[in-house]
């Protein structure tokens, strides 16, 4: 009783008894031995088979080190593809480690055991290249070193050298040491002791090191010849390449007037990924009024916490002209189209108050639609009719040169002591306060500029002048409630029961989650003129003995990196800050320094790098705590 004796897989019977079975087979037809494939590409693995109809097969690969299969088995397909399919399409990941591999196809590949015990086996060797991968080593590596990122890179290049067949797990074990020794022998490096030191590192960097790509920025609009009117909305655009896009890196946009030197007007601080900004050309800025002219350029700066910076200006001058007479210069700061857009409302002073030189008063406002951004405050003297008069609109100073407050920390109240300068802050009854809010989303994207002004005039009088008899509120308030439905509330009470709302602090604010403050700042927040140190008990700086984050000055860039406590989060954050008069000792100068500052010491630079690493570790811990 015989059937198809020439067919693999046929069975031979004698008098009804099975006496022989022809074994089935699989033969890989592509790739050929030692073909070269590239990470990031799709390749087809093909084969022929016989005697395996309706049978599934597995496809696996192993690393080859020193000419032999090594390491664990990795499945591409695990008994889920028919033998008769004859092909499998493999999308090789773009980050697949370069090296030599052996590919197996078999009906039943166990997770362990010797290759000789597998059945119906077919195998082929293939090399995989990863030309875009690079790494520049900067430190010695040796057994037990706690530097997993660099060790993973070392394991990757040793696999590419076909010397290491273990896992890429960041552990410098005996297998890695042996592979380093083999690399040293291969390249004539002595001593070949398995320590990844300077000589070995130099050779490895020559083979796999990254070529430095410096960041670059090019302003594309305005680039010369344009005329922009005050009150119009214009797009500032630029191109960029090579930006590392670090967590604390920023794009800083400004307008520079070269007609009388180089007066720089801040426009926006953005994320490195942004390539444009919609700018409402203003009359008033925190650096003074823009009166127009024909010698303006846009400056765009990429500022990196660690690494190279980049900047560019418009190639030629553009002009800024006065607004049309029909345009209200304040209306450009209002949003009249989207009802859900951020809004700000000045509540104190709002008309009828009398404030005195040399005394402290509360400027209060409410806001909605966002809970991040900066608020600029100005004193408007309407008894002066000439808009170009320097005392018509006066920035309210906080010791730095102009007022700038983080709205999430201010809770809508700013305590202002009117300077005892009766020429600049002359007695009068036609004063108003104007507040500009540059709002940001929780992701850091700009939402635009919004403003409000006192509804009616208040007065400023000389210190000691009797104030008209009236009830003066004495506000007290409870702590903020827990965050519910993105809102926090508190109870605000007037101890004098005046029955008015003048100067009343906000009773609600937006929030994300209720947090417990674990952070203190010696300069009280974002005081750019004072070098502060932040103590964060939740995420202390692990790279300093005292665990503090200390403000840093970069004199050559006229920038500081300011650490502060974020009340909405409950832990420390940091931001770059431009210093118009330069900086020294971790703080912005109030006036131009007579002697150029040396900026940071080497200790400051180490602290800066350490702080950046600490911030990355902090963010990882936050993700782990959130279960992400």
Coordinates of C-alpha atoms in Angstrom, one line a residue:
X1 CA 0.0 0.0 0.0
X2 CA 2.1 2.9 -1.2
X3 CA 1.3 6.5 -2.4
X4 CA 3.5 9.0 -4.2
X5 CA 6.8 7.7 -3.0
X6 CA 8.7 10.5 -4.7
X7 CA 6.8 13.2 -2.7
X8 CA 8.4 14.5 0.6
X9 CA 6.1 13.9 3.5
X10 CA 4.5 10.8 1.9
X11 CA 3.8 7.8 4.2
X12 CA 4.6 4.2 3.3
X13 CA 2.3 1.4 4.7
X14 CA 2.8 -2.4 4.5
X15 CA -0.3 -4.5 5.2
X16 CA -1.9 -1.5 6.9
X17 CA 1.1 -0.7 9.1
X18 CA 3.0 2.6 8.8
X19 CA 6.6 1.7 8.1
X20 CA 8.2 5.0 6.8
X21 CA 7.6 8.7 6.5
X22 CA 9.4 11.0 4.1
X23 CA 10.4 14.1 6.1
X24 CA 9.1 17.5 4.9
X25 CA 11.6 20.3 4.1
X26 CA 11.9 24.2 4.0
X27 CA 14.5 26.0 1.9
X28 CA 15.1 29.8 2.3
X29 CA 15.5 31.4 -1.2
X30 CA 15.9 35.1 -0.1
X31 CA 18.0 36.6 1.3
X32 CA 21.2 35.0 0.1
X33 CA 23.9 34.4 2.7
X34 CA 25.6 37.7 3.7
X35 CA 23.2 39.9 1.8
X36 CA 23.3 43.5 3.2
X37 CA 20.0 45.1 4.4
X38 CA 19.4 48.5 5.8
X39 CA 17.4 49.5 9.0
X40 CA 14.2 51.4 8.1
X41 CA 13.6 49.4 4.9
X42 CA 11.1 46.6 4.1
X43 CA 12.6 43.3 2.9
X44 CA 10.9 40.0 1.8
X45 CA 12.0 36.7 3.3
X46 CA 11.0 33.9 0.8
X47 CA 11.2 30.1 0.9
X48 CA 10.0 26.9 -0.7
X49 CA 8.6 23.9 1.3
X50 CA 7.2 20.5 0.8
X51 CA 5.2 18.2 3.0
X52 CA 3.9 21.0 5.2
X53 CA 0.5 21.7 3.7
X54 CA -1.8 23.3 6.3
X55 CA 1.1 23.7 8.7
X56 CA 2.2 26.9 10.3
X57 CA 5.9 27.8 10.7
X58 CA 7.9 30.3 12.8
X59 CA 10.5 32.9 11.7
X60 CA 13.1 34.0 14.1
X61 CA 16.5 35.7 14.2
X62 CA 19.6 35.7 16.5
X63 CA 22.6 37.9 16.7
X64 CA 25.9 36.6 15.3
X65 CA 29.0 37.3 17.3
X66 CA 32.5 36.1 16.5
X67 CA 31.0 34.0 13.7
X68 CA 28.5 32.1 15.8
X69 CA 24.8 32.5 16.7
X70 CA 24.6 34.1 20.1
X71 CA 22.0 35.6 22.4
X72 CA 18.3 35.0 22.7
X73 CA 15.8 34.1 20.0
X74 CA 13.6 37.0 18.7
X75 CA 10.4 36.0 16.8
X76 CA 9.3 37.7 13.7
X77 CA 6.4 35.3 13.2
X78 CA 5.5 32.7 15.8
X79 CA 3.7 29.7 14.3
X80 CA 1.2 32.0 12.7
X81 CA 2.1 31.9 9.0
X82 CA 1.4 29.0 6.7
X83 CA 4.4 27.1 5.3
X84 CA 2.8 27.3 1.9
X85 CA 2.7 31.1 2.0
X86 CA 6.3 31.1 0.8
X87 CA 7.1 34.7 1.8
X88 CA 7.1 37.2 4.8
X89 CA 7.5 41.0 4.6
X90 CA 9.7 42.4 7.4
X91 CA 9.5 46.1 8.1
X92 CA 13.0 46.5 9.7
X93 CA 12.7 49.2 12.4
X94 CA 14.7 52.4 11.7
X95 CA 16.5 52.0 15.1
X96 CA 17.3 48.4 14.5
X97 CA 20.9 47.8 15.8
X98 CA 23.4 47.2 13.0
X99 CA 25.2 43.8 12.9
X100 CA 25.2 40.3 11.5
X101 CA 22.1 38.1 12.1
X102 CA 21.0 34.6 11.3
X103 CA 17.4 34.1 10.2
X104 CA 15.7 30.7 10.8
X105 CA 12.4 29.2 9.5
X106 CA 11.1 26.1 11.1
X107 CA 7.9 24.3 11.9
X108 CA 8.6 24.2 15.6
X109 CA 11.3 26.4 17.2
X110 CA 11.5 26.0 20.9
X111 CA 12.3 29.0 23.1
X112 CA 15.5 27.2 24.4
X113 CA 17.6 24.2 23.4
X114 CA 20.4 23.5 20.9
X115 CA 19.9 24.3 17.3
X116 CA 20.6 20.6 16.4
X117 CA 17.3 19.7 18.2
X118 CA 15.1 21.9 16.0
X119 CA 13.1 20.2 13.2
X120 CA 12.8 21.0 9.5
X121 CA 15.3 23.9 9.9
X122 CA 16.4 26.4 7.2
X123 CA 18.7 29.3 8.0
X124 CA 20.5 32.1 6.3
X125 CA 23.0 34.8 7.4
X126 CA 22.3 38.5 6.7
X127 CA 24.0 41.8 7.6
X128 CA 21.9 44.8 8.6
X129 CA 23.3 48.3 8.4
X130 CA 22.1 51.5 10.2
X131 CA 23.8 54.3 8.4
X132 CA 21.9 57.1 10.1
X133 CA 22.8 55.9 13.6
X134 CA 25.7 57.6 15.4
X135 CA 26.9 58.2 18.9
X136 CA 29.9 60.2 20.3
X137 CA 31.3 58.7 23.5
X138 CA 32.6 61.1 26.1
X139 CA 33.4 59.1 29.2
X140 CA 35.3 55.9 30.3
X141 CA 33.1 52.8 30.7
X142 CA 33.9 49.7 32.7
X143 CA 32.4 46.9 34.7
X144 CA 29.6 48.0 37.0
X145 CA 29.6 51.7 35.8
X146 CA 26.1 53.2 36.3
X147 CA 25.8 54.9 32.9
X148 CA 23.1 52.9 31.1
X149 CA 22.6 55.2 28.2
X150 CA 26.3 55.2 27.2
X151 CA 26.6 51.4 27.9
X152 CA 23.6 50.7 25.6
X153 CA 25.3 52.7 22.9
X154 CA 28.5 50.7 23.5
X155 CA 26.6 47.4 23.2
X156 CA 25.1 48.7 20.0
X157 CA 28.4 49.4 18.3
X158 CA 30.0 46.2 19.6
X159 CA 27.1 44.3 18.0
X160 CA 27.7 46.2 14.7
X161 CA 31.4 45.1 15.0
X162 CA 30.0 41.5 15.3
X163 CA 31.7 41.1 18.6
X164 CA 28.7 41.2 21.0
X165 CA 25.7 38.9 21.0
X166 CA 24.0 39.8 24.3
X167 CA 21.0 42.1 25.0
X168 CA 21.3 45.8 24.7
X169 CA 20.3 46.5 28.3
X170 CA 22.8 49.1 29.5
X171 CA 24.6 46.8 31.8
X172 CA 28.4 46.5 31.5
X173 CA 28.8 42.8 32.4
X174 CA 31.5 40.2 31.6
X175 CA 30.1 39.7 28.0
X176 CA 30.5 43.5 27.3
X177 CA 34.0 43.5 28.8
X178 CA 35.0 40.5 26.6
X179 CA 33.6 42.2 23.5
X180 CA 35.6 45.4 24.3
X181 CA 38.7 43.2 24.7
X182 CA 38.0 41.6 21.3
X183 CA 37.6 45.1 19.8
X184 CA 40.9 46.2 21.3
X185 CA 42.7 43.2 19.9
X186 CA 41.1 43.7 16.5
X187 CA 42.4 47.3 16.4
X188 CA 45.7 46.8 18.0
X189 CA 44.9 48.8 21.1
X190 CA 47.0 48.1 24.2
X191 CA 46.4 47.2 26.9
X192 CA 43.4 45.1 25.8
X193 CA 42.0 44.9 29.3
X194 CA 38.3 45.4 28.5
X195 CA 38.1 48.9 29.9
X196 CA 36.6 51.4 27.5
X197 CA 39.1 54.2 28.0
X198 CA 40.4 57.2 26.0
X199 CA 42.3 55.3 23.3
X200 CA 39.5 52.8 22.7
X201 CA 36.9 55.6 22.8
X202 CA 38.8 57.7 20.2
X203 CA 38.8 54.7 17.8
X204 CA 35.1 54.0 18.4
X205 CA 34.2 57.7 17.9
X206 CA 36.2 57.7 14.6
X207 CA 34.0 54.8 13.4
X208 CA 30.6 55.7 14.9
X209 CA 30.8 59.3 16.3
X210 CA 28.3 61.9 15.3
X211 CA 29.3 64.9 13.2
X212 CA 28.3 68.1 15.0
X213 CA 25.2 69.8 13.4
X214 CA 25.0 73.4 14.5
X215 CA 21.5 74.9 14.8
X216 CA 20.6 77.6 12.3
X217 CA 17.7 80.1 11.9
X218 CA 16.7 82.3 8.9
X219 CA 14.1 85.0 9.2
X220 CA 11.9 84.9 6.1
X221 CA 9.3 87.6 6.9
X222 CA 9.6 90.5 7.2
X223 CA 12.9 90.5 5.3
X224 CA 13.1 94.1 4.1
X225 CA 11.0 96.7 2.3
X226 CA 7.6 95.9 4.0
X227 CA 5.5 98.5 5.7
X228 CA 3.5 97.4 8.7
X229 CA 0.9 99.6 10.4
X230 CA 0.4 99.8 14.1
X231 CA -2.7 97.9 15.0
X232 CA -2.4 95.4 12.1
X233 CA -1.8 91.7 12.6
X234 CA 1.3 90.4 10.8
X235 CA 2.9 87.0 10.5
X236 CA 6.6 86.8 11.5
X237 CA 8.1 83.7 9.9
X238 CA 11.4 81.9 9.9
X239 CA 13.0 78.6 9.0
X240 CA 15.3 76.5 11.2
X241 CA 17.4 73.4 11.1
X242 CA 19.4 71.4 13.6
X243 CA 17.4 72.5 16.7
X244 CA 17.7 69.9 19.4
X245 CA 14.3 70.9 20.9
X246 CA 15.3 70.5 24.5
X247 CA 12.7 70.7 27.3
X248 CA 13.9 74.1 28.3
X249 CA 15.0 75.5 24.9
X250 CA 13.1 78.4 23.5
X251 CA 12.7 80.7 20.5
X252 CA 12.8 84.4 21.4
X253 CA 11.3 86.9 18.9
X254 CA 11.9 90.6 19.0
X255 CA 11.8 93.8 16.9
X256 CA 14.9 96.0 16.8
X257 CA 14.7 99.7 15.9
X258 CA 18.1 100.8 14.4
X259 CA 17.1 104.4 13.8
X260 CA 18.6 105.6 17.1
X261 CA 21.1 102.9 18.0
X262 CA 19.5 99.5 18.6
X263 CA 16.3 99.5 20.7
X264 CA 14.9 96.0 21.1
X265 CA 11.2 95.4 21.7
X266 CA 10.3 91.9 23.0
X267 CA 7.6 90.2 21.0
X268 CA 7.3 86.5 22.1
X269 CA 9.0 83.5 23.7
X270 CA 8.0 80.3 21.9
X271 CA 8.7 76.6 21.7
X272 CA 11.5 75.5 19.4
X273 CA 9.1 73.7 17.1
X274 CA 7.3 76.9 16.1
X275 CA 8.2 78.6 12.8
X276 CA 5.8 81.6 12.8
X277 CA 4.2 84.1 15.1
X278 CA 1.1 86.3 14.6
X279 CA 2.0 89.7 15.9
X280 CA -0.4 92.5 16.6
X281 CA 1.9 95.6 16.0
X282 CA 1.5 97.5 19.2
X283 CA 1.9 101.1 20.3
X284 CA 3.0 100.3 23.8
X285 CA 5.5 97.7 24.8
X286 CA 7.2 96.8 28.0
X287 CA 10.4 98.5 26.7
X288 CA 8.6 101.7 25.7
X289 CA 6.3 103.0 22.9
X290 CA 6.8 102.2 19.3
X291 CA 6.3 105.5 17.4
X292 CA 7.1 104.1 13.9
X293 CA 10.1 104.4 11.6
X294 CA 11.8 102.8 8.6
X295 CA 14.8 101.0 10.2
X296 CA 13.2 98.0 11.9
X297 CA 14.4 94.4 11.7
X298 CA 13.0 91.2 13.3
X299 CA 15.4 89.2 15.4
X300 CA 14.8 85.5 16.1
X301 CA 17.0 83.7 18.6
X302 CA 17.2 80.0 19.4
X303 CA 18.3 79.7 23.0
X304 CA 19.5 76.3 24.2
X305 CA 19.9 75.4 27.9
X306 CA 22.8 73.1 26.8
X307 CA 24.5 73.4 23.4
X308 CA 24.8 75.9 20.6
X309 CA 22.5 78.9 20.1
X310 CA 21.5 80.5 16.8
X311 CA 20.0 83.8 15.7
X312 CA 19.2 85.8 12.6
X313 CA 17.8 89.2 11.6
X314 CA 15.8 90.4 8.7
X315 CA 18.2 90.9 5.8
X316 CA 17.0 94.5 5.3
X317 CA 15.0 97.2 7.1
X318 CA 11.2 97.2 7.1
X319 CA 8.9 100.1 8.2
X320 CA 6.3 100.5 11.0
X321 CA 3.9 103.3 10.4
X322 CA 1.1 104.9 12.5
X323 CA -2.3 103.3 12.6
X324 CA -5.2 104.5 10.6
X325 CA -7.2 107.2 12.5
X326 CA -10.2 104.9 12.4
X327 CA -8.4 102.2 14.4
X328 CA -8.6 102.3 18.2
X329 CA -5.1 101.4 19.4
X330 CA -6.5 99.4 22.3
X331 CA -8.9 97.3 20.2
X332 CA -6.1 95.3 18.7
X333 CA -5.6 93.7 22.1
X334 CA -9.2 92.5 22.3
X335 CA -10.6 89.3 21.0
X336 CA -14.1 89.9 19.6
X337 CA -14.6 86.6 17.7
X338 CA -14.2 83.7 20.1
X339 CA -16.4 83.8 23.2
X340 CA -14.2 81.2 24.8
X341 CA -11.0 83.2 24.4
X342 CA -9.1 84.4 27.4
X343 CA -10.3 87.7 29.0
X344 CA -8.9 89.9 31.7
X345 CA -10.8 92.5 33.8
X346 CA -9.1 95.2 35.9
X347 CA -11.1 95.6 39.2
X348 CA -8.8 97.9 41.2
X349 CA -8.3 100.8 40.9
X350 CA -11.5 101.2 38.9
X351 CA -12.5 104.8 39.6
X352 CA -12.9 107.2 42.5
X353 CA -9.9 105.9 44.6
X354 CA -7.2 108.3 46.0
X355 CA -3.8 106.7 46.2
X356 CA -0.7 108.5 47.7
X357 CA 2.9 108.6 46.7
X358 CA 5.1 106.4 48.8
X359 CA 2.3 104.2 50.0
X360 CA 1.4 100.6 49.1
X361 CA -1.7 99.8 47.1
X362 CA -3.2 96.6 45.5
X363 CA -3.7 96.5 41.7
X364 CA -6.3 93.7 41.2
X365 CA -7.7 91.9 38.1
X366 CA -9.7 88.8 37.3
X367 CA -9.1 86.6 34.3
X368 CA -10.6 83.5 32.6
X369 CA -10.1 81.3 29.6
X370 CA -6.5 80.3 30.5
X371 CA -4.4 80.1 33.6
X372 CA -0.9 80.8 32.3
X373 CA 0.9 83.8 30.8
X374 CA 2.4 87.2 31.7
X375 CA 0.7 90.4 32.8
X376 CA 2.2 93.8 32.1
X377 CA 0.8 96.8 34.0
X378 CA 0.9 100.5 33.0
X379 CA -0.1 103.8 34.7
X380 CA -2.0 106.0 32.2
X381 CA -2.0 109.8 32.9
X382 CA -4.8 111.3 30.8
X383 CA -4.0 114.8 32.0
X384 CA -1.2 114.7 29.5
X385 CA -2.5 115.0 25.9
X386 CA 0.7 114.4 24.0
X387 CA 0.9 110.6 23.4
X388 CA 4.7 110.8 22.8
X389 CA 5.3 112.3 26.3
X390 CA 7.3 109.8 28.3
X391 CA 5.1 110.3 31.4
X392 CA 1.8 109.7 29.4
X393 CA 2.2 105.9 29.8
X394 CA 4.5 104.7 32.5
X395 CA 5.4 101.0 32.9
X396 CA 4.8 100.0 36.6
X397 CA 8.3 98.9 37.7
X398 CA 9.2 96.1 40.0
X399 CA 12.9 96.9 40.4
X400 CA 13.8 95.2 37.1
X401 CA 12.7 98.0 34.7
X402 CA 9.1 97.0 34.0
X403 CA 6.4 94.8 35.5
X404 CA 6.0 91.3 34.4
X405 CA 4.1 88.7 36.4
X406 CA 3.3 85.1 36.1
X407 CA -0.5 85.1 36.2
X408 CA -0.6 81.6 37.8
X409 CA 1.4 82.9 40.8
X410 CA -0.1 86.4 41.2
X411 CA -3.7 85.2 41.9
X412 CA -4.8 88.5 40.3
X413 CA -3.3 90.9 42.8
X414 CA -0.1 92.9 42.6
X415 CA 1.1 95.0 45.5
X416 CA 2.5 98.3 44.2
X417 CA 4.2 101.0 46.2
X418 CA 3.9 104.3 44.2
X419 CA 7.4 105.8 44.0
X420 CA 7.7 109.1 45.9
X421 CA 8.5 110.9 42.7
X422 CA 6.1 113.8 42.4
X423 CA 7.4 114.8 38.9
X424 CA 7.0 111.4 37.3
X425 CA 3.9 110.4 39.4
X426 CA 2.6 114.0 39.8
X427 CA -0.5 114.7 41.8
X428 CA -3.6 114.5 39.7
X429 CA -7.1 113.1 39.2
X430 CA -7.0 111.6 35.7
X431 CA -5.1 108.3 36.2
X432 CA -6.0 104.8 35.1
X433 CA -4.3 101.4 35.2
X434 CA -4.0 99.3 32.1
X435 CA -3.2 95.6 32.2
X436 CA -2.0 93.5 29.2
X437 CA -2.2 89.7 29.4
X438 CA 0.0 87.7 27.1
X439 CA -1.8 84.3 27.5
X440 CA -0.4 80.8 27.0
X441 CA -2.0 77.4 26.8
X442 CA -1.0 74.6 29.3
X443 CA 1.3 73.3 26.5
X444 CA 3.1 76.7 26.2
X445 CA 1.5 77.9 22.9
X446 CA 0.6 81.6 22.6
X447 CA -3.1 82.4 22.8
X448 CA -2.7 86.1 22.0
X449 CA -2.7 89.4 23.9
X450 CA -5.6 90.7 25.9
X451 CA -6.1 94.0 27.9
X452 CA -8.4 96.0 30.1
X453 CA -8.2 99.5 31.6
X454 CA -9.8 101.1 34.7
X455 CA -13.4 102.0 33.9
X456 CA -13.0 105.5 35.5
X457 CA -10.2 107.8 36.8
X458 CA -8.5 107.5 40.2
X459 CA -6.3 110.1 41.9
X460 CA -2.7 110.3 43.1
X461 CA -1.9 112.7 45.9
X462 CA 1.2 113.8 47.7
X463 CA 2.0 111.6 50.7
X464 CA 0.4 113.1 53.9
X465 CA -2.5 114.8 52.0
X466 CA -5.7 113.9 53.8
X467 CA -7.7 111.3 51.9
X468 CA -11.4 112.1 51.5
X469 CA -13.4 110.4 54.2
X470 CA -14.7 107.1 52.9
X471 CA -14.8 103.5 53.9
X472 CA -11.6 101.7 52.9
X473 CA -12.1 97.9 52.4
X474 CA -9.8 95.6 54.4
X475 CA -9.8 92.3 52.5
X476 CA -9.1 88.9 53.9
X477 CA -9.5 85.6 52.2
X478 CA -9.4 81.8 52.9
X479 CA -7.0 79.3 51.2
X480 CA -7.9 78.0 47.8
X481 CA -10.2 75.0 47.7
X482 CA -9.4 71.7 46.1
X483 CA -9.5 71.6 42.3
X484 CA -12.9 70.6 41.1
X485 CA -14.1 70.8 37.4
X486 CA -11.0 72.8 36.6
X487 CA -11.9 75.5 39.2
X488 CA -10.6 76.5 42.6
X489 CA -12.6 78.9 44.8
X490 CA -12.0 80.8 48.1
X491 CA -14.0 83.2 50.3
X492 CA -13.1 86.9 50.2
X493 CA -14.3 89.1 53.1
X494 CA -14.2 92.8 53.8
X495 CA -13.5 93.2 57.5
X496 CA -14.7 96.9 57.3
X497 CA -18.0 95.9 55.6
X498 CA -17.8 98.9 53.2
X499 CA -20.2 97.3 50.7
X500 CA -17.9 97.9 47.7
X501 CA -15.7 95.7 45.5
X502 CA -12.8 98.1 45.2
X503 CA -9.6 96.1 45.3
X504 CA -11.4 92.8 45.9
X505 CA -9.1 89.8 45.2
X506 CA -10.4 87.1 42.8
X507 CA -12.6 84.4 44.3
X508 CA -12.0 81.8 41.6
X509 CA -9.2 80.6 39.4
X510 CA -8.6 77.9 36.8
X511 CA -6.6 74.9 37.9
X512 CA -5.6 71.5 36.7
X513 CA -5.3 69.5 39.9
X514 CA -5.1 70.3 43.5
X515 CA -1.5 70.3 44.5
X516 CA 0.5 70.5 47.7
X517 CA 3.3 73.1 47.6
X518 CA 6.7 71.5 48.2
X519 CA 8.7 74.3 46.9
X520 CA 10.2 77.6 48.2
X521 CA 12.1 80.3 46.4
X522 CA 14.5 82.7 48.2
X523 CA 13.7 85.6 45.7
X524 CA 10.0 85.2 46.2
X525 CA 9.2 84.0 42.6
X526 CA 10.2 85.5 39.3
X527 CA 12.3 88.4 40.6
X528 CA 14.8 88.7 37.7
X529 CA 16.9 91.3 39.5
X530 CA 17.8 89.0 42.4
X531 CA 19.6 85.7 42.3
X532 CA 17.4 83.2 44.0
X533 CA 17.7 79.6 45.0
X534 CA 14.7 77.2 44.8
X535 CA 14.3 74.4 47.3
X536 CA 12.1 71.7 46.0
X537 CA 11.4 69.0 48.5
X538 CA 9.5 66.9 46.0
X539 CA 12.1 66.9 43.3
X540 CA 15.4 68.2 44.8
X541 CA 18.4 68.7 42.6
X542 CA 20.4 65.5 43.0
X543 CA 23.6 67.0 41.6
X544 CA 24.2 69.6 44.3
X545 CA 25.0 68.9 47.9
X546 CA 22.2 71.1 49.2
X547 CA 19.6 70.0 46.5
X548 CA 19.0 73.6 45.4
X549 CA 18.3 75.0 41.9
X550 CA 20.1 78.4 41.7
X551 CA 19.4 81.1 39.1
X552 CA 22.2 81.4 36.4
X553 CA 23.5 84.2 34.2
X554 CA 24.8 83.9 30.6
X555 CA 26.5 87.3 30.2
X556 CA 27.4 86.8 26.6
X557 CA 23.7 86.2 25.7
X558 CA 22.3 88.8 28.1
X559 CA 20.1 85.9 29.4
X560 CA 19.4 84.4 32.8
X561 CA 17.8 81.0 33.6
X562 CA 15.3 81.7 36.3
X563 CA 14.1 78.9 38.6
X564 CA 10.8 79.4 40.4
X565 CA 8.0 77.5 42.2
X566 CA 5.0 76.8 40.0
X567 CA 2.0 77.1 42.3
X568 CA -0.3 75.2 39.9
X569 CA 2.0 72.2 39.9
X570 CA 3.5 72.3 43.4
X571 CA 7.1 71.9 42.3
X572 CA 9.9 73.9 40.6
X573 CA 10.2 75.0 37.0
X574 CA 12.6 77.2 35.1
X575 CA 12.6 79.6 32.2
X576 CA 15.0 81.8 30.1
X577 CA 14.8 85.5 30.5
X578 CA 16.2 88.3 28.4
X579 CA 18.1 91.0 30.4
X580 CA 18.2 94.3 28.5
X581 CA 21.0 95.7 30.6
X582 CA 22.9 92.4 30.8
X583 CA 23.3 90.1 33.8
X584 CA 25.7 89.1 36.5
X585 CA 25.8 86.7 39.4
X586 CA 22.6 84.9 38.3
X587 CA 20.4 88.1 38.1
X588 CA 19.5 90.8 35.5
X589 CA 21.3 94.2 35.9
X590 CA 19.0 97.1 36.8
X591 CA 21.3 99.4 34.9
X592 CA 24.1 98.8 32.3
X593 CA 27.1 97.4 34.1
X594 CA 30.2 99.6 33.9
X595 CA 32.5 96.5 33.9
X596 CA 31.6 93.6 31.6
X597 CA 30.4 90.6 33.6
X598 CA 32.2 87.3 33.2
X599 CA 28.9 85.5 33.5
X600 CA 28.9 82.1 34.9
X601 CA 31.9 80.5 36.6
X602 CA 32.8 77.0 35.8
X603 CA 30.9 75.9 38.9
X604 CA 27.8 77.6 37.5
X605 CA 28.2 75.8 34.2
X606 CA 28.4 72.5 36.0
X607 CA 25.4 73.4 38.1
X608 CA 23.5 74.4 34.9
X609 CA 24.2 71.1 33.2
X610 CA 23.4 69.2 36.4
X611 CA 20.2 71.1 36.8
X612 CA 19.2 70.2 33.3
X613 CA 19.8 66.5 33.9
X614 CA 17.9 66.8 37.2
X615 CA 15.0 68.3 35.4
X616 CA 14.9 65.4 32.9
X617 CA 15.0 63.0 35.8
X618 CA 12.2 64.9 37.5
X619 CA 10.0 64.7 34.4
X620 CA 10.6 60.9 34.1
X621 CA 9.7 60.6 37.8
X622 CA 6.5 62.6 37.1
X623 CA 5.5 60.3 34.3
X624 CA 6.2 57.2 36.4
X625 CA 4.1 58.7 39.3
X626 CA 1.3 59.3 36.8
X627 CA 1.4 55.7 35.6
X628 CA 2.4 56.7 32.1

